[in-house]
Coordinates of C-alpha atoms in Angstrom, one line a residue:
M95 CA -9.9 -22.2 3.3
S96 CA -6.4 -21.6 2.1
S97 CA -3.5 -24.3 2.7
T98 CA 0.1 -24.8 2.7
S99 CA 0.0 -26.5 -0.7
E100 CA -1.1 -22.7 -2.4
R101 CA 0.0 -19.6 -2.8
G102 CA -1.7 -17.0 -0.6
K103 CA -2.8 -13.8 -2.3
L104 CA -1.4 -10.2 -1.4
V105 CA -3.5 -7.7 -1.4
T106 CA -2.3 -4.0 -0.9
L107 CA -3.9 -0.9 -0.2
E108 CA -3.0 2.5 -1.2
G109 CA -4.1 6.2 -1.2
G110 CA -2.7 9.6 -0.6
E111 CA -2.7 10.5 3.8
G112 CA -5.5 10.0 5.6
S113 CA -7.3 8.0 2.6
G114 CA -8.0 4.9 5.4
K115 CA -5.8 2.3 4.6
S116 CA -4.6 1.5 7.6
T117 CA -8.6 0.9 8.7
Q118 CA -9.8 -0.6 6.0
A119 CA -6.7 -3.5 5.9
V120 CA -8.4 -3.7 9.3
H121 CA -11.6 -4.5 8.1
L122 CA -10.4 -6.7 5.5
A123 CA -8.1 -9.2 7.6
R124 CA -11.8 -9.9 9.9
F125 CA -13.1 -10.5 6.4
L126 CA -10.9 -12.7 5.0
R127 CA -10.2 -14.8 8.8
E128 CA -13.7 -15.3 9.5
R129 CA -13.7 -17.0 6.0
G130 CA -11.2 -19.3 7.1
V131 CA -8.3 -17.5 5.3
G132 CA -4.8 -17.5 6.9
T133 CA -4.4 -13.9 6.9
V134 CA -1.2 -11.2 8.2
T135 CA -1.2 -7.4 8.0
T136 CA 1.4 -5.3 7.7
R137 CA 2.8 -1.9 6.5
E138 CA 5.0 -0.2 4.5
P139 CA 8.2 0.9 5.1
G140 CA 8.1 -1.3 7.8
G141 CA 6.7 -4.3 9.0
V142 CA 9.6 -6.4 9.8
P143 CA 12.2 -5.1 13.1
F144 CA 14.8 -4.0 10.2
S145 CA 12.4 -2.3 7.9
E146 CA 10.7 -0.9 11.1
K147 CA 13.7 0.9 12.4
L148 CA 14.7 2.4 8.1
R149 CA 10.9 4.1 9.2
E150 CA 11.9 5.8 11.6
L151 CA 14.6 7.5 9.7
I152 CA 12.8 7.7 6.3
L153 CA 9.4 9.5 8.1
G154 CA 11.8 12.1 10.0
T155 CA 14.2 14.5 8.5
P156 CA 14.7 13.7 4.8
P157 CA 18.4 12.8 3.5
A158 CA 19.6 15.9 0.9
S159 CA 19.5 12.9 -2.0
A160 CA 16.7 11.5 -3.3
N161 CA 18.6 8.5 -4.4
T162 CA 19.2 8.2 -1.3
E163 CA 15.6 8.2 0.0
F164 CA 14.5 5.6 -2.9
L165 CA 16.9 3.4 -1.5
M166 CA 16.1 3.4 1.6
F167 CA 12.4 2.4 0.8
A168 CA 14.2 -0.3 -1.5
A169 CA 15.4 -1.8 1.4
A170 CA 12.8 -1.3 4.0
R171 CA 11.0 -3.6 1.5
S172 CA 13.2 -5.7 0.4
E173 CA 13.8 -6.8 4.0
H174 CA 10.1 -7.0 4.5
I175 CA 9.3 -9.5 1.8
A176 CA 12.5 -11.8 2.9
G177 CA 10.9 -11.4 6.5
L178 CA 7.0 -11.8 6.4
I179 CA 5.8 -11.6 2.7
E180 CA 7.8 -14.1 1.1
P181 CA 7.5 -16.6 3.8
A182 CA 3.7 -15.5 4.4
L183 CA 2.5 -16.6 0.8
L184 CA 4.2 -19.6 0.5
A185 CA 2.9 -20.8 3.5
G186 CA -0.3 -20.0 1.7
K187 CA -1.4 -16.8 4.2
W188 CA -3.0 -13.9 2.6
V189 CA -0.8 -10.8 3.1
V190 CA -2.7 -7.0 3.4
C191 CA -0.6 -4.8 3.3
D192 CA -0.6 -1.1 4.1
R193 CA 1.6 0.5 0.8
Y194 CA 3.5 -1.0 -1.4
I195 CA 5.0 -0.1 -4.6
D196 CA 2.8 2.0 -5.6
S197 CA 3.2 4.5 -2.9
T198 CA 7.1 4.1 -4.1
R199 CA 6.1 5.0 -8.0
V200 CA 4.1 8.0 -7.0
Y201 CA 5.9 9.6 -4.0
Q202 CA 9.7 9.0 -5.2
G203 CA 9.0 8.2 -8.6
M204 CA 6.4 10.2 -10.2
L205 CA 6.7 13.3 -7.4
G206 CA 10.6 12.9 -6.6
G207 CA 12.2 12.3 -9.9
I208 CA 13.4 9.2 -9.2
E209 CA 13.7 7.7 -13.3
P210 CA 11.2 5.2 -13.8
A211 CA 13.9 2.5 -15.6
L212 CA 15.6 2.6 -12.1
I213 CA 12.0 1.7 -10.4
E214 CA 11.3 -1.0 -12.7
A215 CA 15.0 -2.3 -12.5
T216 CA 15.0 -2.1 -8.5
E217 CA 11.5 -4.2 -8.4
T218 CA 12.8 -6.6 -10.8
Y219 CA 15.3 -7.9 -8.1
T220 CA 13.7 -7.3 -5.0
V221 CA 10.0 -7.0 -5.6
A222 CA 9.4 -9.6 -8.6
P223 CA 7.9 -12.3 -8.4
F224 CA 6.0 -10.8 -5.2
L225 CA 4.1 -8.4 -6.9
P226 CA 0.3 -7.5 -5.7
D227 CA -2.3 -9.5 -6.8
L228 CA -5.0 -6.7 -5.9
T229 CA -4.4 -3.7 -5.0
I230 CA -7.3 -1.4 -3.6
V231 CA -7.1 2.5 -4.5
L232 CA -8.6 4.8 -1.9
D233 CA -9.5 8.1 -3.5
V234 CA -10.1 11.4 -1.3
V235 CA -9.8 14.6 -1.8
P236 CA -6.6 16.3 -0.5
R237 CA -8.5 18.8 1.9
L238 CA -10.2 15.8 4.0
G239 CA -7.5 13.2 3.9
L240 CA -5.0 15.8 5.3
E241 CA -8.1 16.4 8.1
R242 CA -8.3 12.6 9.3
A243 CA -4.2 13.2 9.0
K244 CA -4.3 15.6 11.4
A245 CA -6.7 14.6 13.7
R246 CA -5.4 11.0 14.0
G247 CA -2.0 12.4 15.3
E248 CA 0.9 13.6 15.0
L249 CA 2.1 14.5 11.0
S250 CA 5.1 13.0 9.4
R251 CA 6.7 15.0 6.7
Y252 CA 4.6 13.5 4.2
D253 CA 1.5 14.3 6.0
A254 CA 2.7 18.2 6.5
A255 CA 3.2 18.7 2.7
D256 CA 0.4 21.6 1.2
E257 CA -2.5 20.1 -0.2
A258 CA -1.3 21.0 -4.4
Y259 CA 1.1 17.9 -3.2
H260 CA -1.0 16.4 -1.8
E261 CA -2.9 16.5 -5.0
K262 CA -0.1 15.1 -7.1
V263 CA 0.0 12.0 -5.0
R264 CA -3.6 12.2 -5.8
R265 CA -3.6 12.1 -9.5
G266 CA -0.6 9.6 -9.3
F267 CA -2.0 7.0 -8.2
L268 CA -5.3 7.6 -10.4
D269 CA -2.8 7.3 -13.0
I270 CA -1.5 4.3 -12.0
A271 CA -5.3 2.7 -11.7
A272 CA -5.9 3.5 -14.9
R273 CA -2.7 2.3 -16.4
E274 CA -3.4 -1.2 -14.6
P275 CA -7.2 -1.9 -14.4
E276 CA -6.8 -5.7 -14.3
R277 CA -4.9 -5.1 -10.7
C278 CA -6.1 -2.1 -9.3
V279 CA -9.4 -0.7 -8.4
V280 CA -10.6 2.3 -7.3
I281 CA -12.9 3.0 -4.2
D282 CA -14.6 6.9 -3.5
G283 CA -12.4 6.9 0.3
H284 CA -15.6 9.7 1.4
E285 CA -17.9 6.9 1.8
G286 CA -18.7 5.6 5.5
E287 CA -16.3 3.3 6.8
M288 CA -18.6 0.2 6.9
E289 CA -20.1 1.3 3.6
I290 CA -15.9 1.2 2.5
A291 CA -15.2 -2.1 4.0
G292 CA -18.7 -3.8 2.5
Q293 CA -17.4 -2.6 -1.1
I294 CA -14.0 -4.1 -0.4
A295 CA -15.1 -7.1 1.0
G296 CA -17.5 -7.7 -2.1
I297 CA -14.8 -7.0 -4.4
I298 CA -12.2 -10.1 -2.8
G299 CA -15.3 -12.4 -2.4
R300 CA -16.6 -12.6 -6.1
R301 CA -12.9 -11.9 -7.1
Y302 CA -12.1 -15.5 -5.0
S303 CA -14.7 -16.8 -4.6
L304 CA -15.1 -16.0 -1.2
S305 CA -18.4 -15.5 0.0
G306 CA -20.3 -16.9 3.9

């Protein structure tokens, strides 16, 4: 069981649209709580009231400047860390977050053209030392992901992009996972919901000695 004397863990779920991140965040939080681990679930952009307001702007009409969009994400994350992630981790709780820094690296960096140096510098001053302890990358082919996104209701402007765009998103997440294999674990998102949940639980259980 987590205690206030030990910092909690930050586990992030990443992947393209419709890959099952939100669903698996719920399953993972349940797995942790059943083992006595104090757990908070959250999402990006969002997580705290100020960042949720920025989310509405970010997912609506895109700004004219890619830099503006990137800085809005950075502001939302900075507030999210200060208002939720940092206090929870320092209190010994685990944080399960649906999207985090890797989404910015892919969407605003690889696809949006924001220079890696700017992303790295911004992370240094707004994210560190609250980098993910573990990142689960849920990998699905864009066609299936888009079908799932459409089935759940209204599409964001990211959901509504064409299949070629989403294939680049997929490759972006896989590239990050290949570069950081100690942090990132790729899971086949085409499997059944409960099978994926079991795989994630197994990874967490083995890595952090959580069983029962």
